Short mmCIF file of C-alpha atoms in Angstrom, two decimals:
data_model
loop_
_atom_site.label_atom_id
_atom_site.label_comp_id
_atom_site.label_asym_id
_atom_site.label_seq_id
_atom_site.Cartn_x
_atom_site.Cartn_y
_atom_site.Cartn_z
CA UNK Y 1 130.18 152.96 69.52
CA UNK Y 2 126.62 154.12 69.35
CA UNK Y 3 125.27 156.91 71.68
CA UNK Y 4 123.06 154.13 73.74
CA UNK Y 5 125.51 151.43 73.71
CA UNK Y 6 127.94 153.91 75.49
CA UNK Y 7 125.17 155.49 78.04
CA UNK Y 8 123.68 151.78 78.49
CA UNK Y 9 127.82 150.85 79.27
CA UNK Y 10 128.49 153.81 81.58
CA UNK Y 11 125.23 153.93 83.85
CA UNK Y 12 125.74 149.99 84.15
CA UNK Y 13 129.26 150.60 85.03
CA UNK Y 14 128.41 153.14 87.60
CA UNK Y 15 125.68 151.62 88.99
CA UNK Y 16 127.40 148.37 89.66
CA UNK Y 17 130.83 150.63 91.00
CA UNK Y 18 128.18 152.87 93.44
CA UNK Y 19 125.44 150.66 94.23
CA UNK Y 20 125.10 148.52 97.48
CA UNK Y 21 122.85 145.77 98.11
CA UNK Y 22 119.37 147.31 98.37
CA UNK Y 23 115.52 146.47 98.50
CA UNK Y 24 112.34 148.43 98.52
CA UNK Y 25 110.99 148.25 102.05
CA UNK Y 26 107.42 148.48 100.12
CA UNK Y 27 107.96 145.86 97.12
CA UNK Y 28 111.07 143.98 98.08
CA UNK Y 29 112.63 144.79 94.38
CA UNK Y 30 116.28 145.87 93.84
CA UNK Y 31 116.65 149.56 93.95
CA UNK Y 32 119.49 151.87 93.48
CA UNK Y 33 120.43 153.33 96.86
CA UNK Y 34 123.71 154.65 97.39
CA UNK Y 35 122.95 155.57 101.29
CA UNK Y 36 122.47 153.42 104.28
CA UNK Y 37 118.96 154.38 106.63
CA UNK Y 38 121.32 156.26 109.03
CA UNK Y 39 122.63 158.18 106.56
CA UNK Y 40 119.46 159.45 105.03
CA UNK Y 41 118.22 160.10 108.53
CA UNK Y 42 120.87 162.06 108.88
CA UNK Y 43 120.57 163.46 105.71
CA UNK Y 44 116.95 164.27 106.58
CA UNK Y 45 117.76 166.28 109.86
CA UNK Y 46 120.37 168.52 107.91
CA UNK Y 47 118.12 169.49 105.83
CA UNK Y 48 115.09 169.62 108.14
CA UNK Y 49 116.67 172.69 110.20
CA UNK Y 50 117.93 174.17 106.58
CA UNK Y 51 114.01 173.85 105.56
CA UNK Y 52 113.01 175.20 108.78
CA UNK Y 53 115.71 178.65 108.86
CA UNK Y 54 114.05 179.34 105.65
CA UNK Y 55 110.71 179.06 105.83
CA UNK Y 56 109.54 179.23 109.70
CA UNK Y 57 107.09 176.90 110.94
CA UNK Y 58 102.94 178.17 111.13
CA UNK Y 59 102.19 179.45 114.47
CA UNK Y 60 99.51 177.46 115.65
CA UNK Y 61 100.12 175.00 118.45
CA UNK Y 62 96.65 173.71 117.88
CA UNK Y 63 97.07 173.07 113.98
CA UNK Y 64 100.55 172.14 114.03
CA UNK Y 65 99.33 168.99 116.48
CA UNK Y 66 96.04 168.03 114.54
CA UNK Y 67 98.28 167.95 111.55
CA UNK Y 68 100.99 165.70 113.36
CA UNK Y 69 98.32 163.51 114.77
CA UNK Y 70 96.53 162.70 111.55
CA UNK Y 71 100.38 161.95 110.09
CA UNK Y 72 101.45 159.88 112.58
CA UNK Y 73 98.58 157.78 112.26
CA UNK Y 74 98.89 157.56 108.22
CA UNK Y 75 102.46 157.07 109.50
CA UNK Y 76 101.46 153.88 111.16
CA UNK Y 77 100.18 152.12 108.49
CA UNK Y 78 103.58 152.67 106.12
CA UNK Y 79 105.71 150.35 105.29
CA UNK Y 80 108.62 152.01 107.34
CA UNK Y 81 106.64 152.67 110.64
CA UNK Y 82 109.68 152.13 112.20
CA UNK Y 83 110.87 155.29 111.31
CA UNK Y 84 110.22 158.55 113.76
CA UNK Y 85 108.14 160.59 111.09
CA UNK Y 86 108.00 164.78 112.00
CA UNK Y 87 105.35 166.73 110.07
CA UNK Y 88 105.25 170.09 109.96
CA UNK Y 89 103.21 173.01 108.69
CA UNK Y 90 105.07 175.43 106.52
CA UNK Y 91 104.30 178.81 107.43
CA UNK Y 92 103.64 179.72 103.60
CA UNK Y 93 101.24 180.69 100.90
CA UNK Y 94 101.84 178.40 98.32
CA UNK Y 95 100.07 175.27 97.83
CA UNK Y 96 102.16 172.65 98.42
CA UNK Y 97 103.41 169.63 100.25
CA UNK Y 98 106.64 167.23 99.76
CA UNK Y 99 108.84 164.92 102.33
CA UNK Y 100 112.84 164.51 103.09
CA UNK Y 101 114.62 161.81 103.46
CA UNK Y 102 114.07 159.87 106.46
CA UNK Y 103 110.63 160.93 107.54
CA UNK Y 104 110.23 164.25 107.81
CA UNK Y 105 106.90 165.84 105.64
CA UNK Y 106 105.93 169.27 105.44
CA UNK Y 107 102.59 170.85 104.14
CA UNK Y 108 101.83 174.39 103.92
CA UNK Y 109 99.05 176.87 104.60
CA UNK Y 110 98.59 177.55 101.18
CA UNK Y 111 97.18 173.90 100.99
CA UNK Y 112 95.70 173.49 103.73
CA UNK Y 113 93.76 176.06 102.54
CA UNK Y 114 92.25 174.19 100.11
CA UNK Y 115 91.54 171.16 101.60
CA UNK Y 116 87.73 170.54 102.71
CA UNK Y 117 88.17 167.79 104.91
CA UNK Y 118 90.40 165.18 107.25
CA UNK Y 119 90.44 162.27 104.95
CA UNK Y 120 91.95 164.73 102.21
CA UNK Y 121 94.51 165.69 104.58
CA UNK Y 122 95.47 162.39 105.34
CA UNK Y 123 95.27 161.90 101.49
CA UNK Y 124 97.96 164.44 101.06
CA UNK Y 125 99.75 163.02 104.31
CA UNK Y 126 99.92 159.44 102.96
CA UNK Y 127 101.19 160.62 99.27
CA UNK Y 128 104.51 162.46 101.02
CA UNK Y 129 104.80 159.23 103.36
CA UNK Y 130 104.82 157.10 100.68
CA UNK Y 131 107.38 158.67 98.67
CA UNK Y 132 109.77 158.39 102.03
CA UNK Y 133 108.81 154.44 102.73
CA UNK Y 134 109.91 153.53 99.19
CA UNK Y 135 112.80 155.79 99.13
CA UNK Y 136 111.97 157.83 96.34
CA UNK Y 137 114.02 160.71 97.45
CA UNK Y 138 117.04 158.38 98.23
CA UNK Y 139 116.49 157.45 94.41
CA UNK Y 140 116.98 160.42 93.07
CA UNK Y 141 119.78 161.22 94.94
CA UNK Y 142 121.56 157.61 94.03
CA UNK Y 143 120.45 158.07 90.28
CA UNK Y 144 121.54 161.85 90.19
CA UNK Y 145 125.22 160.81 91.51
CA UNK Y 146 124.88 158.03 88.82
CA UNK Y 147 123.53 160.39 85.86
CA UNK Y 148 126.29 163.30 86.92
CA UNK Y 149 128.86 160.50 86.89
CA UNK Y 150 127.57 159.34 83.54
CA UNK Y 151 127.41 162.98 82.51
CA UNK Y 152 131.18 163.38 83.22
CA UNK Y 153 132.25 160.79 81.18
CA UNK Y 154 130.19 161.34 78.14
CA UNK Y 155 130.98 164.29 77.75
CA UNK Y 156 134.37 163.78 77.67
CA UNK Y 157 133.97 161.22 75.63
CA UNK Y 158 131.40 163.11 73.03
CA UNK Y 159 132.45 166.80 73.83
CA UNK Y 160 128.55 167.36 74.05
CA UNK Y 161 127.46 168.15 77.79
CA UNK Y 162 124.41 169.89 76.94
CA UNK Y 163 123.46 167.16 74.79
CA UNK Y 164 123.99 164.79 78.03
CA UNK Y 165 122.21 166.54 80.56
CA UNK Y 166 119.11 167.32 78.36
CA UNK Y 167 119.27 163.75 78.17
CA UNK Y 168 119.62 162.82 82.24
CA UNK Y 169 116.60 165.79 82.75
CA UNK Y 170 114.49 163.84 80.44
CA UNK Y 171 115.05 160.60 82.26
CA UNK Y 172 114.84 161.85 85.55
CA UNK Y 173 111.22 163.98 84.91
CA UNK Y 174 109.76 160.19 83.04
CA UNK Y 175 111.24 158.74 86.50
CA UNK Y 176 109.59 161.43 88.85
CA UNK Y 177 106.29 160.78 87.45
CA UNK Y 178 106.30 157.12 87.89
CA UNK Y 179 107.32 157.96 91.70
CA UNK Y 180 104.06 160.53 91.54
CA UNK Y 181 101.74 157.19 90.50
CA UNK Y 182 103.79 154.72 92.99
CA UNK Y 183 103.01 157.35 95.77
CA UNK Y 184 99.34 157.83 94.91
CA UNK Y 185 99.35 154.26 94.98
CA UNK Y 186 100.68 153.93 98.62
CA UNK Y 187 99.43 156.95 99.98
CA UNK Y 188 95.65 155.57 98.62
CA UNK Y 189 96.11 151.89 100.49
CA UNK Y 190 97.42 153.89 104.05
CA UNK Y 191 93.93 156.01 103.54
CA UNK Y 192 92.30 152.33 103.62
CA UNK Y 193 94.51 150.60 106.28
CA UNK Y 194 93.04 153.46 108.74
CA UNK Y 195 89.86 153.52 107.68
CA UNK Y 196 89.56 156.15 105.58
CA UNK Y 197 87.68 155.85 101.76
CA UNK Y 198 90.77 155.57 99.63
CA UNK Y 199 88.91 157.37 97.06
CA UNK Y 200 89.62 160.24 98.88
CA UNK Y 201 93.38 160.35 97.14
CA UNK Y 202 91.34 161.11 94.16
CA UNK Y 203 89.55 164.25 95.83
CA UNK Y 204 92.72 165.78 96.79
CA UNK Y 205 94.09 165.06 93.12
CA UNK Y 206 91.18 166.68 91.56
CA UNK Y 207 91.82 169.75 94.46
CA UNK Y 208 95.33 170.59 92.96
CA UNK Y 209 93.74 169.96 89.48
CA UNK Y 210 91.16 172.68 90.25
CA UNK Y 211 93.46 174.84 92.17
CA UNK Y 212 95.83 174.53 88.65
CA UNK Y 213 92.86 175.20 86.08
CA UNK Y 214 91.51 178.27 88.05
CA UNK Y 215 95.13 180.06 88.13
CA UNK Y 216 95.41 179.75 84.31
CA UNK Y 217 97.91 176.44 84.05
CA UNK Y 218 99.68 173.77 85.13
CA UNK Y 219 102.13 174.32 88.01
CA UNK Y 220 103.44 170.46 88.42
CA UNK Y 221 103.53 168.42 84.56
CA UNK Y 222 102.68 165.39 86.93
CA UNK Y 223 99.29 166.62 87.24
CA UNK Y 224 98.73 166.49 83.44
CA UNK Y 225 99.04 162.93 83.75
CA UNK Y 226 95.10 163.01 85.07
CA UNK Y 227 94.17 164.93 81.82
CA UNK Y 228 90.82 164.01 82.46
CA UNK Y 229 89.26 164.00 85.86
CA UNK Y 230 91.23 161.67 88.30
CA UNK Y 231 87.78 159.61 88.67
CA UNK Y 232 88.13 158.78 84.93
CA UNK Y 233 91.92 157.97 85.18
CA UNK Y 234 92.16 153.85 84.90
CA UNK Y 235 95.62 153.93 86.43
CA UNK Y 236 94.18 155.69 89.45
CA UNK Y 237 90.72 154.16 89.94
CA UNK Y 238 93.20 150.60 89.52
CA UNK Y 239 95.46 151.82 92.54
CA UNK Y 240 92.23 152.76 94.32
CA UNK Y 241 90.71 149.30 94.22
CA UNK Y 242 93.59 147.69 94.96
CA UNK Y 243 93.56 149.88 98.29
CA UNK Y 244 90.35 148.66 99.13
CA UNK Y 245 91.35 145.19 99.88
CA UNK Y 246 92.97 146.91 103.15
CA UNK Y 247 89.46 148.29 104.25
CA UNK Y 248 86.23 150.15 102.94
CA UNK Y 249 86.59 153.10 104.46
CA UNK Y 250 84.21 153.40 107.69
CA UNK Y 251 86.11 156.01 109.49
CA UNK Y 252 84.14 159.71 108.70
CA UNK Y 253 85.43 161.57 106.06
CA UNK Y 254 85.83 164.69 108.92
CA UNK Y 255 84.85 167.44 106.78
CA UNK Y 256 83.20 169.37 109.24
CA UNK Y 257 85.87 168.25 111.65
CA UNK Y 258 88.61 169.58 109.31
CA UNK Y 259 87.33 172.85 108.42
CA UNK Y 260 86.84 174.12 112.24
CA UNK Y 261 90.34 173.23 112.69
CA UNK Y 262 91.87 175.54 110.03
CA UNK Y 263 88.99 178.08 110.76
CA UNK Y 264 91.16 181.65 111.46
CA UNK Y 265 93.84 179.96 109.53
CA UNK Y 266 96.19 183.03 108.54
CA UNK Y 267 97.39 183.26 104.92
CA UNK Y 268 99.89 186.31 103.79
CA UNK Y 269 98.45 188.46 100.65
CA UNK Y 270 102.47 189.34 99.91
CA UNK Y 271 101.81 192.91 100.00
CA UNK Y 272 102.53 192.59 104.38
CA UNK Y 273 98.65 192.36 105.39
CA UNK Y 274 96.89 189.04 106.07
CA UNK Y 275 93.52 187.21 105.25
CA UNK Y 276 92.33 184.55 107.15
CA UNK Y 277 89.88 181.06 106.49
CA UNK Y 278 86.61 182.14 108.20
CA UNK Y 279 83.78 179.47 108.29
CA UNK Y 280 79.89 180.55 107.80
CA UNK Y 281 76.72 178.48 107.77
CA UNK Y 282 75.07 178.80 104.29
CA UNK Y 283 71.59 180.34 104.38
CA UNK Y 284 68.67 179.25 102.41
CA UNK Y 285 69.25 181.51 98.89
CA UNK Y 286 73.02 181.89 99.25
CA UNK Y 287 75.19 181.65 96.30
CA UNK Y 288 78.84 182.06 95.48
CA UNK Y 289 77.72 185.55 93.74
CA UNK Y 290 76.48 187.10 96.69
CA UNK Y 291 78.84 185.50 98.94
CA UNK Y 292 81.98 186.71 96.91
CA UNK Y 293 80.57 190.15 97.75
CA UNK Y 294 81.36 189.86 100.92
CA UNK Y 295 84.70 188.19 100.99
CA UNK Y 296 88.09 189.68 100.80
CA UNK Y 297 89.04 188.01 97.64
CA UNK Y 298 89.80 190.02 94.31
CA UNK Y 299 89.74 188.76 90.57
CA UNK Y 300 86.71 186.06 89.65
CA UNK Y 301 85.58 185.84 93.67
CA UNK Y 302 82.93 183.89 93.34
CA UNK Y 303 84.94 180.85 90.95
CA UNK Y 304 87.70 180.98 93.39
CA UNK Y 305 85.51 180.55 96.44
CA UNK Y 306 84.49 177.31 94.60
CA UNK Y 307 87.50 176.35 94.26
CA UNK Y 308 88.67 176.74 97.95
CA UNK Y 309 85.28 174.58 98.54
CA UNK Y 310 85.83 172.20 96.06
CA UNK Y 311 82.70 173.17 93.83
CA UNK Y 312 84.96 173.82 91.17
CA UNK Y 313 83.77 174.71 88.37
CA UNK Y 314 79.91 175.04 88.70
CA UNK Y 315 79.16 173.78 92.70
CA UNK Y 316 76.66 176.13 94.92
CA UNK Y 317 76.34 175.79 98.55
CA UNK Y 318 73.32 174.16 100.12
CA UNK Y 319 71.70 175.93 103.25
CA UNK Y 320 73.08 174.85 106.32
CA UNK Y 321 76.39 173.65 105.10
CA UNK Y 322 79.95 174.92 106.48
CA UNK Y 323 81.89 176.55 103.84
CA UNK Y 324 84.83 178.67 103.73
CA UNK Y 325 85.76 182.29 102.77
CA UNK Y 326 88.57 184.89 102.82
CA UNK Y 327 88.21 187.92 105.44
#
């Protein structure tokens, strides 16, 4: 039997043994699910107090409930607003965000960091949500039981298991990126249901992109599917306009709102001391030059300070403007 006869047999074997009957609360399409909502609730709260014992939660009453305010209201416009979502800020460095099953999202410091305004953080909000309202994570799961299963059996069957699972990785990172686009997609048309510019998922895509090219590479591969700014991207811009049909985005972009909420935000340097997000007004004859002087960042100041103000690569400030530095 040829190799994708036999993995076409097995995964359509195991898929009809494992799956139940199952829709996507967001298209209505058959999807592979192998656990009920209570169970990934569940599922969700295990592994919300695992998260939480390893990584302890930023402490900032103030922050912690302007971030869970702005979520619940992205919340609100999902296609599972039935569920109770939690969001939390990750007491961490690193720039990054990502949800659990059953509604819980987390974003950390590190990010929030680089954000410069509300409607990005609702950007990055709506992206997580939308991987939890089509189930993406409960995919995986369902189609990693499936591919282990598969897996088993092949290579019994071929006596080649690292042939196998360099296979089911390969399949699984084409499938992760098409969840990426789907939650773009989503987390672009919640932006426009409240009344932010969906064009703002674009701004925070082009943030990570900056954030990427400034520390020398790539640190997610689904990024390089933008390989040209996200503005250029047709798949994006598509998923952008289709957004629009939900609103045109009169709610205020909050820049200004956003930034004095994460100003003193406190960000470890690893080494046990602390910097912290302080906002200034830019004067008339300011530059990033001058103004990297005076911050407490190290190696190419000035380019990284456009970065955390997204002026990557070759923005100045413009007198009277809030911007952010490191102190």
């Amino acid at each position: 039997m040829r190799l994708t006869t036999l993995i076409s047999s097995i995964l359509l074997s195991s898929t009809a043994l494992l799956a139940g009957c199952s829709v996507s609360p967001v298209t209505g399409e058959k999807q592979l699910a192998l656990m009920s909502e209570a169970e990934e609730i569940q599922t969700g709260q295990q592994a919300h107090r695992e998260i939480l014992a390893k990584t302890p939660p930023y402490q900032d009453a103030g922050v912690q409930a302007y971030v869970s305010r702005i979520g619940q209201l992205m919340a609100s416009q999902s296609h599972r607003n039935n569920l109770r979502f939690t969001f939390t800020v990750l007491d961490d460095p690193a720039v990054n965000a990502f949800a659990l099953p059953g509604g819980y999202v987390y974003i950390t410091t590190g990010l929030m960091a680089y954000l410069n305004s509300e409607a990005e953080l609702a950007g990055v909000l709506g992206h997580e949500i939308g991987h939890v309202a089509d189930r993406h994570n409960v995919q995986q799961a369902s189609w990693n039981a499936v591919g282990g299963l598969a897996a088993s059996v092949l290579g019994e069957k071929l006596g080649n298991k690292e042939l196998i699972n360099t296979i089911g990785e390969f399949g699984l990172s084409n499938y992760s990126r098409t969840q990426e686009l789907e939650a773009d997609g989503l987390g672009a048309e919640y932006l426009a249901r409240a009344g932010y510019d969906p064009a703002n998922m674009a701004n925070v895509i082009a943030t990570l992109q900056a954030y990427d090219q400034f520390k020398g590479g790539s640190s997610d591969p689904y990024r390089d599917l933008f390989a040209t700014h996200p503005n250029n991207d047709v798949r994006l811009q598509q998923l952008i306009g289709q957004a629009r049909r939900y609103g045109s985005g009169t709610r205020d972009a909050g820049r200004d709102t956003y930034l004095r909420q994460i100003d003193g935000l406190r960000l470890p340097l690893g080494n046990g001391q602390t910097v912290q997000v302080r906002l200034l007004t830019v004067r008339p004859g300011d530059n990033f030059n001058g103004l990297a002087a005076s911050s407490r960042l190290s190696n190419n100041a000035a380019m990284h300070l456009r970065v955390l103000n997204g002026l990557f690569p070759n923005g100045e400030p413009v007198p009277g403007q809030l911007l952010k530095t490191i102190q």
